[in-house]
CSV table of C-alpha atoms in Angstrom, one decimal:
chain,number,residue,atom,x,y,z
A,1,MET,CA,-12.4,-10.7,7.5
A,2,GLU,CA,-12.0,-7.6,5.4
A,3,SER,CA,-8.4,-6.4,5.4
A,4,ARG,CA,-8.1,-4.5,2.2
A,5,TYR,CA,-9.7,-1.4,0.8
A,6,HIS,CA,-9.5,-0.6,-2.9
A,7,GLY,CA,-11.6,1.2,-5.5
A,8,GLY,CA,-13.7,-0.4,-8.2
A,9,ARG,CA,-16.6,-1.6,-6.1
A,10,ALA,CA,-19.1,1.0,-7.1
A,11,PRO,CA,-22.9,0.4,-6.7
A,12,ASP,CA,-24.6,-0.6,-10.0
A,13,ASN,CA,-26.4,2.8,-10.3
A,14,CYS,CA,-23.3,4.9,-10.0
A,15,LEU,CA,-20.6,6.3,-12.3
A,16,ASP,CA,-17.4,4.8,-11.0
A,17,PHE,CA,-14.8,7.5,-10.3
A,18,SER,CA,-12.9,5.3,-7.9
A,19,SER,CA,-10.9,3.2,-10.4
A,20,PRO,CA,-8.3,5.2,-12.3
A,21,MET,CA,-7.7,3.9,-15.9
A,22,ASN,CA,-7.8,5.0,-19.5
A,23,PRO,CA,-11.2,6.8,-20.0
A,24,LEU,CA,-11.2,5.9,-23.7
A,25,GLY,CA,-11.7,2.2,-22.8
A,26,PRO,CA,-9.8,-0.7,-24.3
A,27,PRO,CA,-8.4,-0.2,-27.9
A,28,GLU,CA,-10.8,-1.7,-30.4
A,29,ALA,CA,-8.0,-3.9,-31.8
A,30,LEU,CA,-7.5,-5.4,-28.4
A,31,VAL,CA,-11.2,-6.1,-27.9
A,32,ASN,CA,-11.2,-7.8,-31.3
A,33,ALA,CA,-8.1,-9.8,-30.4
A,34,ILE,CA,-9.7,-11.0,-27.1
A,35,ASN,CA,-12.9,-12.0,-28.9
A,36,ASP,CA,-10.9,-13.9,-31.5
A,37,VAL,CA,-8.8,-15.9,-29.0
A,38,ILE,CA,-11.9,-16.7,-26.9
A,39,LYS,CA,-13.6,-17.9,-30.1
A,40,ASP,CA,-10.6,-20.1,-30.7
A,41,ARG,CA,-11.1,-21.5,-27.2
A,42,ILE,CA,-7.6,-20.7,-26.1
A,43,TYR,CA,-8.8,-20.9,-22.5
A,44,THR,CA,-8.9,-24.7,-22.9
A,45,ARG,CA,-5.1,-24.7,-23.1
A,46,TYR,CA,-2.3,-23.8,-20.7
A,47,PRO,CA,-0.4,-20.6,-21.6
A,48,ASP,CA,3.2,-20.9,-22.4
A,49,TYR,CA,4.8,-20.8,-18.9
A,50,GLU,CA,7.8,-18.9,-20.3
A,51,TYR,CA,5.6,-16.3,-22.0
A,52,LYS,CA,8.0,-16.0,-24.8
A,53,LYS,CA,5.6,-14.2,-27.3
A,54,LEU,CA,4.2,-12.0,-24.6
A,55,ARG,CA,7.7,-10.9,-23.3
A,56,GLU,CA,8.8,-10.2,-26.9
A,57,CYS,CA,5.7,-8.2,-27.5
A,58,ILE,CA,6.1,-6.1,-24.4
A,59,ALA,CA,9.9,-5.7,-25.1
A,60,ASP,CA,9.3,-4.6,-28.7
A,61,PHE,CA,6.7,-2.0,-27.7
A,62,TYR,CA,8.8,-0.5,-25.0
A,63,ASP,CA,12.2,-1.1,-26.6
A,64,LEU,CA,13.4,-3.3,-23.8
A,65,ARG,CA,15.3,-6.6,-23.5
A,66,ALA,CA,12.8,-9.4,-23.4
A,67,GLU,CA,15.0,-11.6,-21.2
A,68,MET,CA,15.0,-8.8,-18.5
A,69,LEU,CA,11.3,-8.7,-17.9
A,70,ILE,CA,8.7,-10.9,-16.2
A,71,PRO,CA,5.0,-10.7,-17.0
A,72,LEU,CA,2.8,-10.3,-14.0
A,73,ASN,CA,-0.8,-10.9,-13.0
A,74,GLY,CA,-1.1,-7.1,-12.7
A,75,ALA,CA,1.6,-5.0,-11.1
A,76,ALA,CA,0.1,-5.7,-7.7
A,77,GLU,CA,1.5,-9.3,-7.9
A,78,ALA,CA,5.1,-8.0,-7.7
A,79,LEU,CA,5.5,-7.3,-4.0
A,80,GLN,CA,4.2,-10.8,-3.2
A,81,LEU,CA,7.1,-12.1,-5.2
A,82,ILE,CA,9.8,-9.6,-4.3
A,83,LEU,CA,9.5,-9.3,-0.5
A,84,PRO,CA,10.1,-13.0,0.3
A,85,ILE,CA,13.0,-13.2,-2.2
A,86,LEU,CA,14.9,-10.1,-1.0
A,87,ARG,CA,14.1,-10.6,2.7
A,88,PRO,CA,15.0,-7.0,3.6
A,89,LYS,CA,15.5,-6.0,7.2
A,90,ALA,CA,12.9,-3.3,6.7
A,91,LEU,CA,10.4,-2.2,4.1
A,92,VAL,CA,10.4,1.6,3.8
A,93,ALA,CA,7.4,3.1,2.0
A,94,ILE,CA,7.0,6.7,0.8
A,95,GLU,CA,3.4,7.4,1.5
A,96,PRO,CA,0.6,7.9,0.9
A,97,THR,CA,0.9,5.2,-1.7
A,98,PHE,CA,-1.1,2.4,-3.3
A,99,GLY,CA,-0.6,-1.2,-2.5
A,100,ASP,CA,-0.9,-4.1,0.0
A,101,HIS,CA,2.6,-3.5,1.3
A,102,LYS,CA,1.4,-3.1,4.9
A,103,LEU,CA,-0.4,-6.4,4.8
A,104,GLN,CA,2.4,-8.2,3.2
A,105,ALA,CA,5.0,-6.8,5.6
A,106,GLU,CA,2.8,-7.9,8.5
A,107,ALA,CA,2.4,-11.3,7.1
A,108,LEU,CA,6.2,-11.7,6.7
A,109,GLY,CA,7.0,-10.1,10.0
A,110,LEU,CA,8.9,-7.3,8.4
A,111,PRO,CA,9.2,-3.9,10.0
A,112,LEU,CA,7.4,-1.3,7.9
A,113,ILE,CA,8.8,2.3,8.1
A,114,SER,CA,6.4,4.9,6.6
A,115,ILE,CA,7.9,8.2,5.5
A,116,SER,CA,5.6,10.9,4.1
A,117,TYR,CA,5.5,13.1,1.0
A,118,LYS,CA,5.9,16.8,1.7
A,119,ARG,CA,2.6,18.6,1.4
A,120,LEU,CA,2.8,21.9,-0.4
A,121,SER,CA,0.0,24.5,-1.0
A,122,SER,CA,-1.5,22.7,-4.0
A,123,SER,CA,0.7,19.6,-4.5
A,124,PHE,CA,2.8,16.9,-3.0
A,125,ALA,CA,6.6,16.5,-3.4
A,126,LEU,CA,9.4,14.2,-2.3
A,127,ASP,CA,11.4,15.5,0.6
A,128,ILE,CA,14.9,14.1,-0.1
A,129,ILE,CA,16.7,15.7,2.8
A,130,SER,CA,14.2,14.3,5.3
A,131,TYR,CA,14.2,10.9,3.7
A,132,SER,CA,18.0,10.7,3.6
A,133,SER,CA,18.4,11.2,7.3
A,134,LYS,CA,15.8,8.4,8.1
A,135,ILE,CA,17.1,6.0,5.5
A,136,ARG,CA,20.7,6.4,6.8
A,137,GLU,CA,19.5,5.1,10.2
A,138,PHE,CA,19.7,1.6,8.6
A,139,GLU,CA,23.1,0.0,8.2
A,140,ASP,CA,22.1,-2.3,5.3
A,141,LYS,CA,19.5,-4.2,3.3
A,142,ILE,CA,16.3,-2.2,3.2
A,143,LEU,CA,13.7,-2.2,0.4
A,144,LEU,CA,12.3,1.2,-0.5
A,145,TYR,CA,8.9,1.3,-2.1
A,146,MET,CA,7.3,4.2,-3.9
A,147,SER,CA,4.8,4.8,-6.7
A,148,ASN,CA,5.7,7.3,-9.5
A,149,PRO,CA,3.4,9.0,-10.5
A,150,ASN,CA,2.3,8.7,-6.9
A,151,ASN,CA,-1.1,7.1,-6.3
A,152,PRO,CA,-3.2,8.8,-4.8
A,153,THR,CA,-1.6,12.3,-5.0
A,154,GLY,CA,-0.6,12.4,-8.7
A,155,CYS,CA,2.8,13.7,-7.8
A,156,LEU,CA,5.5,12.9,-10.4
A,157,ALA,CA,9.1,12.7,-9.2
A,158,ASN,CA,11.8,13.4,-11.7
A,159,LYS,CA,14.8,11.2,-12.4
A,160,LYS,CA,17.2,13.4,-10.6
A,161,GLN,CA,15.2,13.2,-7.4
A,162,ILE,CA,15.1,9.4,-7.5
A,163,GLU,CA,18.8,9.3,-8.2
A,164,GLU,CA,19.4,11.3,-5.1
A,165,LEU,CA,17.3,8.8,-3.2
A,166,LEU,CA,19.4,6.0,-4.5
A,167,GLU,CA,22.5,7.7,-3.2
A,168,CYS,CA,21.0,7.6,0.3
A,169,LEU,CA,20.5,3.8,0.4
A,170,PRO,CA,22.6,1.7,2.7
A,171,SER,CA,24.5,-1.3,1.2
A,172,ASN,CA,22.6,-4.3,-0.2
A,173,SER,CA,19.4,-2.2,-0.6
A,174,TYR,CA,16.9,-1.9,-3.4
A,175,VAL,CA,14.2,0.3,-4.7
A,176,ILE,CA,10.8,-0.7,-6.1
A,177,LEU,CA,9.4,1.9,-8.5
A,178,ASP,CA,5.8,1.3,-9.1
A,179,GLU,CA,5.2,3.0,-12.5
A,180,ALA,CA,1.7,1.8,-13.0
A,181,PHE,CA,0.5,5.2,-14.4
A,182,MET,CA,3.8,6.2,-16.1
A,183,ASP,CA,2.4,5.6,-19.6
A,184,PHE,CA,-0.1,8.5,-19.0
A,185,THR,CA,2.9,10.9,-18.6
A,186,GLY,CA,4.7,10.1,-21.8
A,187,ASN,CA,7.4,8.1,-19.9
A,188,SER,CA,9.9,11.0,-19.7
A,189,GLU,CA,10.7,10.2,-16.0
A,190,SER,CA,10.6,6.4,-16.2
A,191,PHE,CA,13.5,4.3,-15.1
A,192,LEU,CA,12.7,1.5,-17.7
A,193,TRP,CA,15.5,2.6,-20.0
A,194,ASN,CA,18.1,3.6,-17.3
A,195,CYS,CA,17.6,1.0,-14.6
A,196,PRO,CA,20.4,0.6,-12.1
A,197,ASP,CA,21.0,-2.9,-10.7
A,198,ASN,CA,19.3,-2.0,-7.4
A,199,VAL,CA,16.1,-0.8,-9.0
A,200,ILE,CA,13.1,-2.9,-9.8
A,201,VAL,CA,10.5,-1.2,-12.0
A,202,LEU,CA,6.9,-2.3,-12.0
A,203,ARG,CA,4.5,-1.5,-14.8
A,204,SER,CA,0.8,-2.1,-15.2
A,205,LEU,CA,-0.8,-2.5,-18.6
A,206,THR,CA,-4.3,-2.7,-17.2
A,207,LYS,CA,-4.5,1.0,-16.5
A,208,ILE,CA,-3.4,2.4,-19.9
A,209,LEU,CA,-5.3,-0.3,-21.8
A,210,ALA,CA,-8.4,-0.1,-19.5
A,211,ILE,CA,-8.6,-3.8,-18.9
A,212,PRO,CA,-8.4,-4.2,-15.0
A,213,GLY,CA,-10.3,-7.5,-15.1
A,214,MET,CA,-7.6,-9.1,-17.3
A,215,ARG,CA,-4.7,-8.4,-14.8
A,216,ILE,CA,-1.5,-7.8,-16.8
A,217,GLY,CA,1.7,-6.0,-16.0
A,218,PHE,CA,5.4,-6.7,-15.8
A,219,ILE,CA,8.6,-6.4,-13.7
A,220,TYR,CA,11.8,-5.0,-15.3
A,221,THR,CA,15.2,-4.9,-13.9
A,222,ASN,CA,18.8,-5.3,-15.1
A,223,ASN,CA,19.7,-7.4,-12.0
A,224,VAL,CA,20.0,-10.9,-13.5
A,225,GLU,CA,20.2,-12.6,-10.1
A,226,ILE,CA,17.0,-11.0,-8.8
A,227,LEU,CA,15.2,-11.6,-12.0
A,228,ASP,CA,16.1,-15.3,-11.9
A,229,LEU,CA,14.9,-15.6,-8.3
A,230,ILE,CA,11.6,-13.9,-9.1
A,231,ASN,CA,11.1,-16.1,-12.1
A,232,LYS,CA,11.7,-19.2,-10.0
A,233,PHE,CA,9.4,-18.0,-7.3
A,234,ARG,CA,6.4,-17.0,-9.4
A,235,GLN,CA,3.8,-19.6,-10.2
A,236,ALA,CA,4.3,-21.1,-13.7
A,237,TRP,CA,1.1,-19.7,-15.3
A,238,ASN,CA,0.7,-16.4,-13.5
A,239,VAL,CA,-0.9,-14.6,-16.6
A,240,ASN,CA,-4.0,-16.1,-18.3
A,241,ALA,CA,-3.8,-17.4,-21.8
A,242,VAL,CA,-6.5,-15.0,-23.1
A,243,ILE,CA,-4.6,-11.7,-22.4
A,244,ALA,CA,-1.2,-13.2,-23.1
A,245,GLU,CA,-2.2,-14.2,-26.6
A,246,SER,CA,-4.3,-11.2,-27.3
A,247,LEU,CA,-1.6,-8.7,-26.6
A,248,SER,CA,0.8,-10.5,-28.9
A,249,LYS,CA,-1.6,-9.7,-31.8
A,250,LEU,CA,-1.5,-5.9,-31.5
A,251,ASP,CA,0.1,-3.6,-34.0
A,252,LYS,CA,2.8,-1.5,-32.4
A,253,LYS,CA,2.1,1.7,-34.3
A,254,ALA,CA,-1.6,1.5,-33.7
A,255,LEU,CA,-1.1,0.9,-30.0
A,256,ARG,CA,1.3,3.9,-29.8
A,257,ASP,CA,-1.2,6.1,-31.6
A,258,TYR,CA,-3.9,5.0,-29.1
A,259,ILE,CA,-1.7,5.8,-26.1
A,260,ASP,CA,-0.7,9.2,-27.5
A,261,HIS,CA,-4.4,10.1,-28.1
A,262,SER,CA,-5.2,8.8,-24.6
A,263,ILE,CA,-2.6,11.1,-23.1
A,264,GLU,CA,-4.1,14.1,-24.9
A,265,ILE,CA,-7.6,13.3,-23.7
A,266,VAL,CA,-6.5,12.7,-20.1
A,267,ASN,CA,-4.6,16.0,-20.0
A,268,THR,CA,-7.5,17.9,-21.4
A,269,GLU,CA,-10.1,16.3,-19.1
A,270,ARG,CA,-7.9,16.6,-16.0
A,271,ASN,CA,-7.5,20.3,-16.6
A,272,PHE,CA,-11.2,20.6,-17.0
A,273,LEU,CA,-11.8,18.9,-13.7
A,274,VAL,CA,-9.2,20.9,-11.9
A,275,LYS,CA,-10.7,24.2,-13.0
A,276,GLU,CA,-14.4,23.2,-12.4
A,277,LEU,CA,-13.9,21.4,-9.1
A,278,ARG,CA,-11.9,24.4,-7.7
A,279,LYS,CA,-15.0,26.5,-8.5
A,280,CYS,CA,-16.9,24.3,-6.1
A,281,ASP,CA,-14.6,25.4,-3.3
A,282,LEU,CA,-12.8,22.0,-3.3
A,283,LYS,CA,-9.1,21.9,-2.8
A,284,VAL,CA,-7.6,20.1,-5.8
A,285,TYR,CA,-4.0,19.0,-5.8
A,286,GLU,CA,-1.9,19.1,-8.9
A,287,SER,CA,-1.6,15.8,-10.7
A,288,GLN,CA,0.3,14.1,-13.6
A,289,ALA,CA,-1.9,11.0,-13.5
A,290,PRO,CA,-5.4,10.1,-14.7
A,291,PHE,CA,-6.9,11.0,-11.3
A,292,LEU,CA,-7.0,13.9,-8.8
A,293,LEU,CA,-6.7,14.1,-5.1
A,294,ILE,CA,-9.3,16.5,-3.7
A,295,GLU,CA,-10.0,17.8,-0.2
A,296,HIS,CA,-13.6,18.7,0.9
A,297,SER,CA,-15.2,20.1,4.0
A,298,VAL,CA,-17.7,17.3,4.4
A,299,LYS,CA,-16.2,14.1,5.9
A,300,HIS,CA,-16.3,10.5,4.8
A,301,PRO,CA,-18.5,8.5,5.1
A,302,GLU,CA,-21.2,11.2,4.9
A,303,ILE,CA,-19.9,12.7,1.7
A,304,MET,CA,-19.8,9.3,0.0
A,305,LYS,CA,-23.4,8.6,1.0
A,306,LYS,CA,-24.5,11.9,-0.5
A,307,LEU,CA,-22.5,11.3,-3.7
A,308,ILE,CA,-23.9,7.8,-4.1
A,309,SER,CA,-27.4,9.3,-3.8
A,310,LEU,CA,-26.5,11.5,-6.8
A,311,GLY,CA,-25.2,8.5,-8.8
A,312,ILE,CA,-21.4,9.2,-8.2
A,313,TYR,CA,-18.9,6.9,-6.5
A,314,VAL,CA,-15.4,8.1,-5.6
A,315,ARG,CA,-12.4,6.6,-3.8
A,316,ASP,CA,-12.5,7.4,-0.1
A,317,ALA,CA,-8.8,8.4,0.4
A,318,SER,CA,-8.9,8.4,4.2
A,319,THR,CA,-7.5,4.8,4.1
A,320,PHE,CA,-4.2,6.1,2.7
A,321,PRO,CA,-1.6,7.0,5.4
A,322,TYR,CA,-1.3,10.8,6.1
A,323,LEU,CA,-4.7,11.5,4.5
A,324,THR,CA,-8.0,12.1,6.3
A,325,GLU,CA,-11.7,11.7,6.1
A,326,HIS,CA,-11.7,15.0,4.1
A,327,HIS,CA,-9.9,13.5,1.1
A,328,SER,CA,-11.1,11.6,-2.0
A,329,ARG,CA,-9.5,10.5,-5.1
A,330,VAL,CA,-11.4,11.0,-8.3
A,331,SER,CA,-10.6,9.4,-11.7
A,332,VAL,CA,-10.5,11.3,-14.9
A,333,ARG,CA,-13.3,10.2,-17.3
A,334,LEU,CA,-14.8,11.6,-20.4
A,335,ARG,CA,-16.3,15.1,-20.6
A,336,SER,CA,-20.0,14.2,-20.1
A,337,GLU,CA,-19.2,12.0,-17.1
A,338,ASN,CA,-16.7,14.6,-15.6
A,339,ALA,CA,-19.5,17.2,-15.9
A,340,ARG,CA,-21.8,14.9,-13.9
A,341,LEU,CA,-19.1,14.7,-11.2
A,342,VAL,CA,-18.8,18.5,-11.1
A,343,GLU,CA,-22.6,18.9,-10.9
A,344,ALA,CA,-22.8,16.4,-8.1
A,345,PHE,CA,-20.3,18.3,-6.0
A,346,LYS,CA,-22.0,21.6,-6.7
A,347,LYS,CA,-25.3,20.2,-5.4
A,348,LEU,CA,-23.7,18.5,-2.5
A,349,LEU,CA,-21.6,21.4,-1.2
A,350,LYS,CA,-24.4,23.9,-1.9
A,351,GLY,CA,-26.6,21.8,0.4
A,352,SER,CA,-23.9,21.5,3.1
């Protein structure tokens, strides 16, 4: 039975704007490294279950302590590990947000408390005062989950706001910060380098490196006890040998240059899409991520059917809490593809 809804399942004849990732595609050096390790038939051997080289590679690139991170089969694996370990009395999610947290809370019999972003005229924002009153209803041991930048709204909370949230938490409580798209922002608001003991940071490498099929991310926390429990609870070989070995071959400077260039491209193309889509009488929310949340007069699924007929596939955002059939999330791609998206909306809305 279908219980999930995610992007990335576009028809073969459509440009896929449903899956946000780096529009430049994987760096050439990574593609070459993957081809090399496949040629060496590394897939015939088990990966190192301690992932020593991979952890050192990630730690070196981000200037972190290798012993304080755990590689993941994509950042989405994290909640499946953390929830059974922490066993909170409730999972509190700031929504709309990405993830299977609802399904996992149901499976574990955990109460899920949903609190909403504050919707402004052209953006979304955290509502700290409202959250604090709701969070303080709990005496102890909650797990607060949020994505930053937020998926699907693109809202980027600053460190001060999140620190204010931390001050509201009852005793024995933790925060999961899903920073899957933080690399696209330049990392200025990341908690990777200032991580309190009650914060667990999740990072995805599949988004910035444009390799969603490889499934790679990591957990970082300064809480040694939690880290040890997660490491014991994960399966021994949770990251495949191909990507684990390939990443360890990359040059740090070349990878940094690639990411810096990617940020420039995404910023330029996102600005182009905001400007042009607003000309189509679409409501476009401000974003700091490689995607935009838009609002349209034609509802889903009708608008999706029309877009598919024009060779465009977007993410129906009505499955996110607090959003409606009038919302879609569109990924930032390269100029020629973004222009096709704009033209499709022009034709569609002109005909409506």
